């Protein structure tokens, strides 16, 4: 053990740095137990400095509580029984409650029937209690059959700093909460529907907690909206929580609105919300609450305290929308797009989750939430959409899905960088990519599954790129289209893309293998233009999933290697028509380098030549 503070300076020094690597089995609060057995000098020094070292006696399972309290110095006590109360534990707990003036921390967990008797005995004042955690291990899942557990109304702890309840109701007149001026953290977990759970009641108790920094409210079930909404019209003046920096909520949106309509938090740093699945989301007070956190100052706080508040944390520059099995979420971050990668590990200051399994429910819920919160997304420049649920292609729901995706994107109209992460189904790409020009007018950069894809700004051109000839149904023997009715399919763009692609590949081969003869060079180029190679590249971007085809032919066409290769060529042709040769070179040359290298090696082997000793490094040119 490495004790870094000189023994003579223990008293009054505050926290002591300890190296406990020698014995990982030590409980942190009991670090000093073994040290007192080293020698009499250490024992005297440690016990004489009990206050400075913050020494405690830990009373838990297997501890001879009565013997320890009889022979040990009168140090503060920690009562730790989180896994139930057997016969021996009950006797120890009852004995410890007789020494309530020494109890600094209490952590008790047990089934509801066992807790009822214990809580009945916890009446009165605990003058030195700092931490209190009480957990009801609910075994019944039916609300009608569950045993209701309520905190004693006369329980008092004037010095309480950290308070956590699991499935236990604080009564309306709880003296513990009404006199908790020094409370720093309040966690109410597995809250059930009851009159005491109304947001107005919660806020009345919060009004006394001027030091509160963390508030967690997690419901087990949804509180009926009518119970909350009928009192939203009469919220009165706002209750200020000047030091609150973390708010975490799990439940229905109506309850959250009832709380946020009644409080302000100028120092807020993090907001984590998890909603149950519900049909509608109406969040005007959430928007106002976050806007207030962006702008508000609190005159009674020092400049240092306000500096760590909401302000800059809630000026959002990046956003991520994730769709996963069982949940969907919005992650908002204040980091600008040019900040270093070192900051990427920071937790998103705002997280919103919706718990539901079906993708259409996830889309509908998140579309409503993003539509309601659109005023908060004005500065978002980097947007990531991630679909991590594998679904087979079906055409029956594509239109409804596409409409929901479009509602989501319209809330982020200022996006300049869009990243699409598709798990493999292509559902996200086909619903978003063809419409980026219309929905994101400020878009400058686009990435699909981590690969850069040049953004085509023309909506009409994008539509033509993804229109298969089976949808146009033009006669094959027609000589020329009418000027008033040009063919809407992508065949012309495929031809243009083919020529442009050949030019870029030929130029790329010449740059990297300047001494290659014409015959082998043509073979390398043909390998890259092979349908299988182009199909593989198209699938990297899910371009084939965006094809507009006859419904009866959708599966066949989108699974065709020829159709996949053609849509990639059409995209290259469309990019050339809109932006010229420079962006085409910038796109294709880095993308195709590894393919050129592999093709070159294969042709060498066909000519019975040994493989290259060291591959040539790419020399990518910037072509204007």
Coordinates of C-alpha atoms in Angstrom, one line a residue:
X1 CA 0.0 0.0 0.0
X2 CA 1.2 3.5 -0.9
X3 CA -0.1 6.1 1.6
X4 CA 1.0 9.4 0.0
X5 CA 0.2 11.8 2.9
X6 CA 2.6 11.9 5.8
X7 CA 0.9 10.4 8.9
X8 CA 1.5 13.6 10.9
X9 CA -0.6 15.5 8.4
X10 CA -3.6 13.2 8.3
X11 CA -5.9 15.5 10.2
X12 CA -7.7 18.1 8.2
X13 CA -6.2 17.2 4.8
X14 CA -9.4 15.9 3.1
X15 CA -9.3 12.9 0.7
X16 CA -6.2 10.7 0.9
X17 CA -4.8 9.1 -2.3
X18 CA -4.5 5.3 -1.9
X19 CA -3.0 2.6 -4.0
X20 CA -5.1 -0.5 -3.4
X21 CA -3.7 -2.6 -6.3
X22 CA -2.0 -4.9 -3.8
X23 CA -5.3 -6.3 -2.6
X24 CA -8.3 -5.7 -4.9
X25 CA -10.6 -7.5 -2.4
X26 CA -10.6 -4.6 0.0
X27 CA -13.8 -2.5 0.2
X28 CA -12.9 1.1 -0.2
X29 CA -14.6 2.2 3.0
X30 CA -12.6 -0.5 4.9
X31 CA -9.1 0.3 3.5
X32 CA -7.8 1.1 6.9
X33 CA -8.8 -2.2 8.6
X34 CA -5.7 -4.1 7.7
X35 CA -3.4 -1.1 8.0
X36 CA -4.2 -0.9 11.7
X37 CA -2.8 -4.4 12.1
X38 CA 0.6 -3.5 10.7
X39 CA 1.9 -2.0 13.9
X40 CA 0.8 -0.1 17.0
X41 CA 2.2 3.2 15.6
X42 CA 0.0 3.0 12.5
X43 CA -3.0 2.0 14.5
X44 CA -2.5 5.0 16.8
X45 CA -2.0 7.4 13.9
X46 CA -5.0 6.2 11.9
X47 CA -7.5 6.1 14.8
X48 CA -6.3 9.5 16.0
X49 CA -7.0 10.9 12.6
X50 CA -10.5 9.4 12.0
X51 CA -12.1 12.6 11.0
X52 CA -9.4 13.6 8.5
X53 CA -9.4 10.2 7.0
X54 CA -13.2 9.9 6.9
X55 CA -13.1 6.5 8.6
X56 CA -16.3 4.3 8.8
X57 CA -17.3 1.0 10.2
X58 CA -19.0 -1.0 7.4
X59 CA -21.8 -3.2 8.7
X60 CA -22.9 -5.8 6.1
X61 CA -23.4 -9.5 5.5
X62 CA -21.1 -11.6 7.5
X63 CA -19.9 -8.8 9.7
X64 CA -20.2 -9.4 13.5
X65 CA -22.0 -6.1 14.0
X66 CA -22.6 -6.3 17.8
X67 CA -19.1 -7.4 18.5
X68 CA -17.6 -4.7 16.2
X69 CA -19.6 -1.9 17.7
X70 CA -18.7 -3.1 21.2
X71 CA -15.0 -3.2 20.7
X72 CA -14.3 -0.7 17.9
X73 CA -13.9 3.0 18.3
X74 CA -17.2 5.0 18.0
X75 CA -16.7 5.7 14.3
X76 CA -19.5 6.6 11.9
X77 CA -21.5 3.6 10.5
X78 CA -22.3 2.4 7.1
X79 CA -25.3 0.0 6.9
X80 CA -25.0 -2.0 3.6
X81 CA -27.6 -4.7 3.0
X82 CA -28.6 -4.5 -0.7
X83 CA -29.6 -8.1 -1.4
X84 CA -32.3 -8.8 1.1
X85 CA -32.8 -9.2 4.8
X86 CA -32.4 -12.7 6.2
X87 CA -32.9 -13.5 9.9
X88 CA -29.4 -12.5 10.9
X89 CA -29.4 -9.3 8.8
X90 CA -32.7 -8.2 10.3
X91 CA -31.3 -8.5 13.8
X92 CA -28.2 -6.5 12.8
X93 CA -30.3 -3.8 11.1
X94 CA -32.5 -3.4 14.1
X95 CA -29.4 -3.1 16.3
X96 CA -27.9 -0.5 14.0
X97 CA -31.1 1.6 14.1
X98 CA -30.5 2.0 17.8
X99 CA -27.3 3.8 16.9
X100 CA -28.9 6.2 14.4
X101 CA -26.9 9.1 15.6
X102 CA -23.8 7.4 14.1
X103 CA -25.3 6.2 10.8
X104 CA -23.8 8.1 7.8
X105 CA -24.9 5.8 5.0
X106 CA -27.8 3.4 4.6
X107 CA -28.3 1.0 1.7
X108 CA -31.1 -1.5 2.2
X109 CA -32.8 -3.7 -0.5
X110 CA -35.4 -6.3 0.2
X111 CA -38.8 -7.5 -1.1
X112 CA -41.7 -5.1 -0.3
X113 CA -43.2 -7.2 2.6
X114 CA -39.9 -7.3 4.4
X115 CA -39.3 -3.6 4.0
X116 CA -42.6 -2.6 5.5
X117 CA -41.6 -3.6 9.0
X118 CA -38.2 -2.0 8.7
X119 CA -39.6 1.3 7.4
X120 CA -42.1 1.5 10.3
X121 CA -39.1 1.6 12.6
X122 CA -37.2 4.3 10.7
X123 CA -39.3 7.1 12.2
X124 CA -37.5 10.0 13.7
X125 CA -34.4 12.0 13.1
X126 CA -31.0 10.6 11.8
X127 CA -28.8 13.6 12.6
X128 CA -25.6 12.5 10.7
X129 CA -27.1 10.6 7.8
X130 CA -25.6 11.6 4.4
X131 CA -26.5 8.8 2.0
X132 CA -29.8 6.9 1.9
X133 CA -30.8 4.2 -0.6
X134 CA -33.9 2.1 -0.1
X135 CA -34.8 -0.5 -2.7
X136 CA -38.0 -2.6 -3.0
X137 CA -37.3 -5.8 -4.8
X138 CA -40.7 -6.1 -6.5
X139 CA -41.5 -9.7 -7.4
X140 CA -45.1 -9.3 -8.7
X141 CA -45.6 -7.7 -12.1
X142 CA -49.3 -7.0 -11.7
X143 CA -50.0 -3.5 -10.4
X144 CA -53.1 -4.8 -8.5
X145 CA -51.2 -7.5 -6.7
X146 CA -48.1 -5.5 -5.8
X147 CA -47.4 -4.5 -2.2
X148 CA -47.3 -0.7 -1.9
X149 CA -44.3 0.6 0.1
X150 CA -44.3 4.2 1.4
X151 CA -41.5 6.2 3.0
X152 CA -42.3 7.1 6.6
X153 CA -43.7 10.7 6.7
X154 CA -41.8 11.5 10.0
X155 CA -38.4 10.3 8.8
X156 CA -35.9 13.2 9.0
X157 CA -32.3 13.6 8.0
X158 CA -31.3 17.2 8.0
X159 CA -27.8 16.6 6.6
X160 CA -28.9 14.2 3.8
X161 CA -26.9 14.7 0.6
X162 CA -27.7 11.7 -1.6
X163 CA -31.2 10.1 -1.7
X164 CA -32.4 7.1 -3.8
X165 CA -35.7 5.3 -3.8
X166 CA -36.6 2.2 -5.9
X167 CA -40.3 1.5 -6.1
X168 CA -41.1 3.4 -2.9
X169 CA -43.5 6.3 -2.7
X170 CA -42.5 9.4 -0.8
X171 CA -45.7 10.7 1.0
X172 CA -47.1 14.1 0.3
X173 CA -46.0 15.4 3.7
X174 CA -42.6 13.8 3.8
X175 CA -40.5 15.7 6.3
X176 CA -37.4 14.2 4.8
X177 CA -37.9 15.9 1.4
X178 CA -39.5 19.1 2.7
X179 CA -36.4 19.8 4.9
X180 CA -33.7 18.6 2.5
X181 CA -32.1 21.9 1.8
X182 CA -28.7 20.3 1.4
X183 CA -29.7 17.5 -0.9
X184 CA -27.4 17.1 -3.9
X185 CA -28.7 14.1 -5.7
X186 CA -32.3 12.7 -5.8
X187 CA -33.0 9.5 -7.7
X188 CA -36.6 8.2 -7.8
X189 CA -36.6 4.9 -9.6
X190 CA -39.4 2.5 -10.7
X191 CA -42.0 5.1 -9.8
X192 CA -45.6 3.9 -10.0
X193 CA -48.9 5.8 -10.7
X194 CA -50.1 7.4 -7.5
X195 CA -51.4 10.8 -6.4
X196 CA -48.0 11.5 -4.9
X197 CA -46.4 11.0 -8.4
X198 CA -48.1 14.1 -9.9
X199 CA -45.5 16.6 -11.3
X200 CA -47.0 19.4 -9.2
X201 CA -46.3 17.4 -6.0
X202 CA -42.8 16.6 -7.1
X203 CA -42.0 20.3 -7.9
X204 CA -43.3 21.4 -4.6
X205 CA -40.7 19.1 -2.9
X206 CA -38.0 20.2 -5.3
X207 CA -38.6 23.9 -4.3
X208 CA -36.8 23.3 -1.0
X209 CA -33.7 21.7 -2.6
X210 CA -31.6 24.7 -3.6
X211 CA -28.4 22.6 -3.7
X212 CA -29.8 19.9 -5.9
X213 CA -27.4 19.0 -8.8
X214 CA -28.8 15.7 -10.1
X215 CA -32.5 14.7 -10.5
X216 CA -33.5 11.3 -11.8
X217 CA -37.1 10.3 -12.2
X218 CA -37.8 6.8 -13.8
X219 CA -41.3 5.5 -14.1
X220 CA -42.2 1.8 -14.2
X221 CA -45.4 2.5 -16.2
X222 CA -46.9 5.4 -18.0
X223 CA -48.8 7.9 -15.8
X224 CA -52.2 8.6 -17.6
X225 CA -52.0 11.8 -19.6
X226 CA -55.3 13.1 -18.3
X227 CA -53.9 13.0 -14.8
X228 CA -51.2 15.5 -15.8
X229 CA -52.7 17.6 -18.5
X230 CA -55.7 18.8 -16.5
X231 CA -53.4 20.9 -14.3
X232 CA -50.9 22.1 -16.9
X233 CA -53.0 25.3 -17.4
X234 CA -52.3 26.4 -13.8
X235 CA -48.6 26.0 -13.2
X236 CA -47.9 29.2 -11.4
X237 CA -44.4 30.7 -11.1
X238 CA -41.3 28.7 -12.0
X239 CA -39.3 26.9 -9.3
X240 CA -35.6 27.7 -9.8
X241 CA -33.1 24.9 -9.4
X242 CA -29.9 27.0 -9.7
X243 CA -27.4 24.1 -9.3
X244 CA -29.2 21.4 -11.2
X245 CA -26.7 20.1 -13.9
X246 CA -28.2 16.6 -14.7
X247 CA -31.8 15.7 -15.4
X248 CA -32.7 12.2 -16.3
X249 CA -36.3 11.1 -17.0
X250 CA -38.0 7.8 -18.1
X251 CA -41.7 7.8 -18.6
X252 CA -44.5 9.5 -20.6
X253 CA -44.0 12.9 -22.3
X254 CA -47.0 14.4 -20.6
X255 CA -45.5 14.0 -17.2
X256 CA -42.2 15.5 -18.3
X257 CA -44.1 18.5 -19.7
X258 CA -45.8 18.9 -16.4
X259 CA -42.4 19.1 -14.6
X260 CA -40.6 21.3 -17.1
X261 CA -43.5 23.7 -17.2
X262 CA -42.8 24.4 -13.5
X263 CA -39.0 24.5 -13.2
X264 CA -36.0 26.3 -14.6
X265 CA -32.4 25.1 -14.5
X266 CA -29.8 27.7 -15.6
X267 CA -26.8 25.4 -14.8
X268 CA -28.1 22.4 -16.7
X269 CA -25.3 20.4 -18.4
X270 CA -26.9 17.1 -19.4
X271 CA -30.4 16.0 -20.3
X272 CA -31.4 12.4 -20.7
X273 CA -34.9 11.5 -21.7
X274 CA -36.4 8.1 -22.4
X275 CA -40.1 8.0 -23.5
X276 CA -42.4 5.0 -23.5
X277 CA -44.0 4.1 -26.8
X278 CA -47.0 6.4 -27.3
X279 CA -49.1 7.7 -30.2
X280 CA -48.4 11.4 -29.9
X281 CA -45.6 13.6 -28.6
X282 CA -46.3 17.2 -27.8
X283 CA -43.3 18.9 -26.3
X284 CA -43.6 22.7 -26.2
X285 CA -42.3 23.0 -22.6
X286 CA -39.2 20.9 -23.4
X287 CA -38.3 23.3 -26.2
X288 CA -38.7 26.3 -23.9
X289 CA -36.8 24.5 -21.1
X290 CA -33.8 23.8 -23.3
X291 CA -33.9 27.3 -24.9
X292 CA -33.9 28.8 -21.4
X293 CA -30.9 26.6 -20.5
X294 CA -29.1 28.1 -23.6
X295 CA -29.7 31.7 -22.5
X296 CA -30.5 32.0 -18.8
X297 CA -28.3 33.4 -16.1
X298 CA -28.9 33.1 -12.4
X299 CA -27.8 36.1 -10.4
X300 CA -27.2 34.3 -7.1
X301 CA -24.6 32.0 -8.7
X302 CA -20.9 32.8 -8.9
X303 CA -19.4 33.3 -12.4
X304 CA -17.6 30.0 -12.0
X305 CA -20.8 28.1 -11.3
X306 CA -22.6 29.7 -14.2
X307 CA -19.6 29.0 -16.5
X308 CA -20.3 25.3 -16.1
X309 CA -24.0 25.7 -16.9
X310 CA -26.1 25.0 -19.9
X311 CA -25.2 27.9 -22.3
X312 CA -22.7 26.5 -24.7
X313 CA -23.6 22.9 -24.0
X314 CA -27.0 23.4 -25.6
X315 CA -25.8 25.2 -28.7
X316 CA -26.1 22.0 -30.8
X317 CA -23.8 21.5 -33.8
X318 CA -24.0 17.8 -34.3
X319 CA -26.9 15.3 -34.1
X320 CA -27.2 11.5 -34.4
X321 CA -30.4 9.6 -35.0
X322 CA -30.1 5.9 -34.2
X323 CA -32.6 3.1 -34.9
X324 CA -31.9 -0.1 -33.0
X325 CA -33.7 -3.2 -31.9
X326 CA -36.1 -2.1 -29.1
X327 CA -35.2 1.6 -29.0
X328 CA -34.6 4.7 -31.1
X329 CA -32.8 7.8 -30.0
X330 CA -31.6 11.3 -30.8
X331 CA -28.2 12.3 -29.6
X332 CA -27.3 16.0 -29.6
X333 CA -23.9 17.5 -29.1
X334 CA -22.5 21.0 -28.8
X335 CA -19.1 20.1 -30.5
X336 CA -18.4 21.9 -33.8
X337 CA -17.5 19.9 -36.8
X338 CA -13.8 21.0 -36.7
X339 CA -13.2 19.9 -33.1
X340 CA -10.5 17.3 -32.4
X341 CA -11.1 13.6 -32.2
X342 CA -10.0 13.7 -28.6
X343 CA -13.4 15.3 -27.7
X344 CA -15.3 12.6 -29.4
X345 CA -15.5 10.5 -26.2
X346 CA -17.5 13.2 -24.4
X347 CA -21.1 12.2 -23.5
X348 CA -23.8 13.9 -25.6
X349 CA -25.4 16.6 -23.4
X350 CA -28.9 15.8 -24.7
X351 CA -30.2 12.3 -25.3
X352 CA -33.8 11.4 -26.2
X353 CA -34.9 7.8 -26.4
X354 CA -38.2 6.1 -27.4
X355 CA -38.6 2.5 -26.3
X356 CA -40.4 0.5 -28.9
X357 CA -39.6 -2.4 -31.2
X358 CA -41.4 -1.9 -34.5
X359 CA -39.5 0.4 -36.9
X360 CA -42.6 2.1 -38.2
X361 CA -43.4 3.1 -34.5
X362 CA -39.9 4.3 -34.0
X363 CA -40.1 6.4 -37.2
X364 CA -43.4 7.9 -36.3
X365 CA -42.4 8.7 -32.7
X366 CA -39.0 10.2 -33.7
X367 CA -40.6 12.2 -36.5
X368 CA -43.0 13.8 -34.1
X369 CA -40.2 14.5 -31.6
X370 CA -37.8 16.0 -34.1
X371 CA -40.7 18.1 -35.6
X372 CA -41.5 19.5 -32.2
X373 CA -37.8 20.2 -31.4
X374 CA -37.0 21.6 -34.8
X375 CA -36.2 25.1 -33.3
X376 CA -33.4 23.6 -31.3
X377 CA -31.7 22.1 -34.4
X378 CA -31.1 25.4 -36.2
X379 CA -27.3 25.3 -35.8
X380 CA -26.9 21.6 -36.5
X381 CA -24.4 21.2 -39.3
X382 CA -23.4 17.5 -39.0
X383 CA -26.2 14.9 -39.0
X384 CA -25.8 11.1 -38.7
X385 CA -28.6 8.7 -39.5
X386 CA -28.0 5.1 -38.4
X387 CA -30.3 2.1 -39.1
X388 CA -29.1 -0.9 -37.2
X389 CA -32.1 -3.2 -37.7
X390 CA -32.0 -5.7 -40.6
X391 CA -35.2 -5.8 -42.6
X392 CA -35.9 -7.6 -45.9
X393 CA -36.9 -5.4 -48.7
X394 CA -40.7 -4.9 -49.0
X395 CA -42.4 -2.4 -51.3
X396 CA -45.7 -2.2 -49.4
X397 CA -44.4 0.1 -46.7
X398 CA -41.8 2.1 -48.6
X399 CA -44.0 5.1 -49.2
X400 CA -45.0 5.5 -45.6
X401 CA -41.5 5.0 -44.4
X402 CA -40.2 7.5 -46.9
X403 CA -42.6 10.1 -45.7
X404 CA -41.5 9.6 -42.1
X405 CA -37.8 9.9 -43.0
X406 CA -38.6 13.1 -44.8
X407 CA -40.3 14.6 -41.8
X408 CA -37.1 13.8 -39.8
X409 CA -34.8 15.4 -42.3
X410 CA -36.8 18.6 -42.6
X411 CA -36.1 19.3 -39.0
X412 CA -32.4 19.5 -39.8
X413 CA -32.6 21.8 -42.8
X414 CA -29.3 23.5 -42.1
X415 CA -27.2 20.2 -42.3
X416 CA -24.0 20.5 -44.2
X417 CA -22.6 17.1 -43.6
X418 CA -24.8 14.0 -43.7
X419 CA -23.7 10.5 -42.8
X420 CA -25.9 7.4 -43.5
X421 CA -25.1 4.2 -41.7
X422 CA -27.2 1.3 -43.0
X423 CA -27.1 -2.1 -41.4
X424 CA -27.4 -3.9 -44.7
X425 CA -31.1 -3.7 -45.6
X426 CA -30.7 -0.6 -47.7
X427 CA -33.9 0.8 -46.3
X428 CA -32.4 3.9 -44.9
X429 CA -30.4 4.8 -48.1
X430 CA -33.3 4.2 -50.4
X431 CA -35.6 6.4 -48.3
X432 CA -33.2 9.3 -47.9
X433 CA -30.5 9.4 -50.6
X434 CA -32.7 10.2 -53.7
X435 CA -34.3 13.2 -51.8
X436 CA -31.3 14.9 -50.1
X437 CA -31.3 17.7 -52.7
X438 CA -34.9 18.5 -51.8
X439 CA -34.8 18.0 -48.0
X440 CA -31.3 19.4 -47.2
X441 CA -30.6 22.4 -49.4
X442 CA -27.4 23.4 -47.5
X443 CA -25.9 19.9 -47.8
X444 CA -22.2 19.9 -48.9
X445 CA -20.8 16.5 -48.0
X446 CA -22.3 13.0 -47.9
X447 CA -21.0 9.7 -46.6
X448 CA -22.7 6.3 -46.8
X449 CA -21.5 3.6 -44.5
X450 CA -18.3 5.5 -43.9
X451 CA -17.5 6.1 -47.6
X452 CA -17.6 9.5 -49.2
X453 CA -20.3 10.0 -51.9
X454 CA -20.4 13.2 -53.9
X455 CA -23.6 15.1 -53.3
X456 CA -25.7 15.8 -56.4
X457 CA -27.8 18.9 -55.7
X458 CA -30.3 18.6 -58.6
X459 CA -33.5 16.8 -57.5
X460 CA -34.5 16.1 -61.1
X461 CA -31.1 14.6 -61.9
X462 CA -31.2 12.4 -58.8
X463 CA -34.6 11.1 -59.8
X464 CA -33.3 10.3 -63.3
X465 CA -30.3 8.5 -61.9
X466 CA -32.5 6.1 -59.9
X467 CA -35.2 5.5 -62.5
X468 CA -34.9 2.1 -64.1
X469 CA -36.0 1.6 -67.7
X470 CA -38.6 -0.9 -66.5
X471 CA -40.5 2.0 -65.0
X472 CA -40.4 4.2 -68.0
X473 CA -41.7 1.5 -70.4
X474 CA -40.4 3.2 -73.6
X475 CA -40.5 1.2 -76.8
X476 CA -37.1 -0.5 -77.4
X477 CA -37.2 0.3 -81.2
X478 CA -38.0 4.0 -80.8
X479 CA -35.4 6.1 -82.7
X480 CA -35.8 9.3 -80.7
X481 CA -37.8 10.7 -77.8
X482 CA -40.1 13.7 -78.3
X483 CA -38.6 17.0 -77.1
X484 CA -41.7 17.5 -74.9
X485 CA -41.4 14.0 -73.4
X486 CA -37.8 12.9 -72.9
X487 CA -37.3 9.5 -71.4
X488 CA -37.1 9.7 -67.6
X489 CA -34.9 6.6 -67.1
X490 CA -31.1 6.5 -66.5
X491 CA -29.9 4.9 -69.7
X492 CA -28.4 8.1 -71.1
X493 CA -26.6 8.7 -67.8
X494 CA -25.3 5.1 -67.8
X495 CA -23.8 5.7 -71.2
X496 CA -22.2 9.0 -70.1
X497 CA -20.9 7.4 -66.9
X498 CA -19.4 4.5 -68.8
X499 CA -17.3 6.9 -70.9
X500 CA -16.3 9.1 -68.0
X501 CA -15.4 6.0 -65.9
X502 CA -13.2 4.6 -68.7
X503 CA -11.3 7.9 -69.0
X504 CA -10.7 8.1 -65.2
X505 CA -9.6 4.5 -65.0
X506 CA -7.3 4.8 -68.0
X507 CA -5.7 7.9 -66.5
X508 CA -5.4 6.3 -63.1
X509 CA -3.6 3.2 -64.6
X510 CA -1.3 5.5 -66.5
X511 CA -0.4 7.4 -63.3
X512 CA 0.4 4.4 -61.2
X513 CA 1.8 2.1 -63.8
X514 CA 3.4 4.4 -66.4
X515 CA 5.4 1.7 -68.1
X516 CA 2.5 -0.7 -68.6
X517 CA 2.0 -1.7 -72.2
X518 CA -1.4 -1.0 -73.9
X519 CA -2.5 -4.6 -74.0
X520 CA -2.1 -5.3 -70.2
X521 CA -3.4 -1.8 -69.5
X522 CA -6.6 -2.6 -71.4
X523 CA -7.0 -5.8 -69.4
X524 CA -6.6 -4.0 -66.1
X525 CA -9.2 -1.4 -67.2
X526 CA -11.6 -4.2 -68.3
X527 CA -11.3 -5.8 -64.9
X528 CA -12.5 -2.6 -63.3
X529 CA -15.3 -2.2 -65.8
X530 CA -16.5 -5.8 -65.2
X531 CA -20.1 -6.0 -64.1
X532 CA -19.2 -7.9 -60.9
X533 CA -16.7 -5.1 -59.8
X534 CA -19.1 -2.3 -60.5
X535 CA -21.9 -4.2 -58.8
X536 CA -19.7 -4.6 -55.7
X537 CA -19.0 -0.9 -55.6
X538 CA -22.7 0.0 -56.0
X539 CA -23.6 -2.3 -53.1
X540 CA -21.2 -0.5 -50.9
X541 CA -23.4 2.6 -51.2
X542 CA -26.7 0.7 -51.5
X543 CA -27.3 2.6 -54.7
X544 CA -29.3 -0.4 -56.1
X545 CA -31.7 -0.1 -53.2
X546 CA -32.7 3.4 -54.4
X547 CA -33.8 2.2 -57.9
X548 CA -37.3 3.1 -58.9
X549 CA -38.7 0.0 -60.7
X550 CA -42.0 -1.7 -61.5
X551 CA -43.2 -3.3 -58.3
X552 CA -43.6 -6.7 -59.8
X553 CA -39.9 -6.7 -60.9
X554 CA -38.4 -5.0 -57.8
X555 CA -36.8 -8.1 -56.3
X556 CA -35.4 -9.4 -59.7
X557 CA -34.1 -6.0 -60.9
X558 CA -32.5 -4.9 -57.6
X559 CA -30.8 -8.3 -57.3
X560 CA -29.4 -8.1 -60.9
X561 CA -25.7 -7.5 -61.2
X562 CA -26.3 -5.6 -64.4
X563 CA -28.8 -3.2 -62.8
X564 CA -26.5 -2.6 -59.9
X565 CA -23.6 -1.8 -62.2
X566 CA -25.7 0.5 -64.3
X567 CA -27.0 2.5 -61.4
X568 CA -23.4 3.2 -60.3
X569 CA -22.5 4.3 -63.8
X570 CA -25.6 6.5 -63.9
X571 CA -24.5 8.2 -60.6
X572 CA -21.1 8.8 -62.2
X573 CA -22.7 10.2 -65.3
X574 CA -25.0 12.4 -63.3
X575 CA -22.1 13.8 -61.2
X576 CA -20.2 14.6 -64.4
X577 CA -23.3 16.3 -66.0
X578 CA -23.8 18.5 -62.9
X579 CA -20.3 19.3 -61.6
X580 CA -17.8 18.3 -64.4
X581 CA -14.7 16.2 -64.4
X582 CA -13.0 17.5 -61.3
X583 CA -15.4 16.0 -58.7
X584 CA -15.6 12.8 -60.7
X585 CA -11.9 12.4 -60.4
X586 CA -11.9 13.3 -56.7
X587 CA -14.5 10.6 -56.1
X588 CA -13.3 7.8 -58.3
X589 CA -9.5 7.9 -58.0
X590 CA -9.3 7.1 -54.2
X591 CA -12.2 4.7 -54.5
X592 CA -10.7 2.7 -57.3
X593 CA -7.0 2.6 -56.3
X594 CA -7.2 -0.7 -54.5
X595 CA -9.2 -2.2 -57.4
X596 CA -6.6 -1.1 -59.9
X597 CA -3.8 -2.6 -57.7
X598 CA -5.6 -5.9 -57.4
X599 CA -6.3 -6.1 -61.1
X600 CA -2.7 -5.3 -61.9
X601 CA -1.4 -8.1 -59.7
X602 CA -3.9 -10.5 -61.3
X603 CA -2.7 -9.6 -64.8
X604 CA 0.9 -10.0 -63.8
X605 CA 0.2 -13.6 -62.6
X606 CA -1.5 -14.3 -66.0
X607 CA 1.7 -13.3 -67.7
X608 CA 3.7 -15.6 -65.3
X609 CA 5.4 -12.7 -63.7
X610 CA 6.4 -12.6 -59.9
X611 CA 4.3 -10.4 -57.7
X612 CA 5.5 -6.9 -56.9
X613 CA 7.8 -6.7 -53.8
X614 CA 6.3 -3.4 -52.5
X615 CA 2.9 -2.0 -53.8
X616 CA 3.1 1.4 -55.3
X617 CA 1.7 4.1 -53.0
X618 CA -1.3 6.1 -54.5
X619 CA -0.4 9.4 -56.1
X620 CA -3.9 11.0 -56.1
X621 CA -4.1 14.1 -58.2
X622 CA -6.5 17.0 -57.6
X623 CA -8.0 17.7 -61.0
X624 CA -9.8 21.0 -61.3

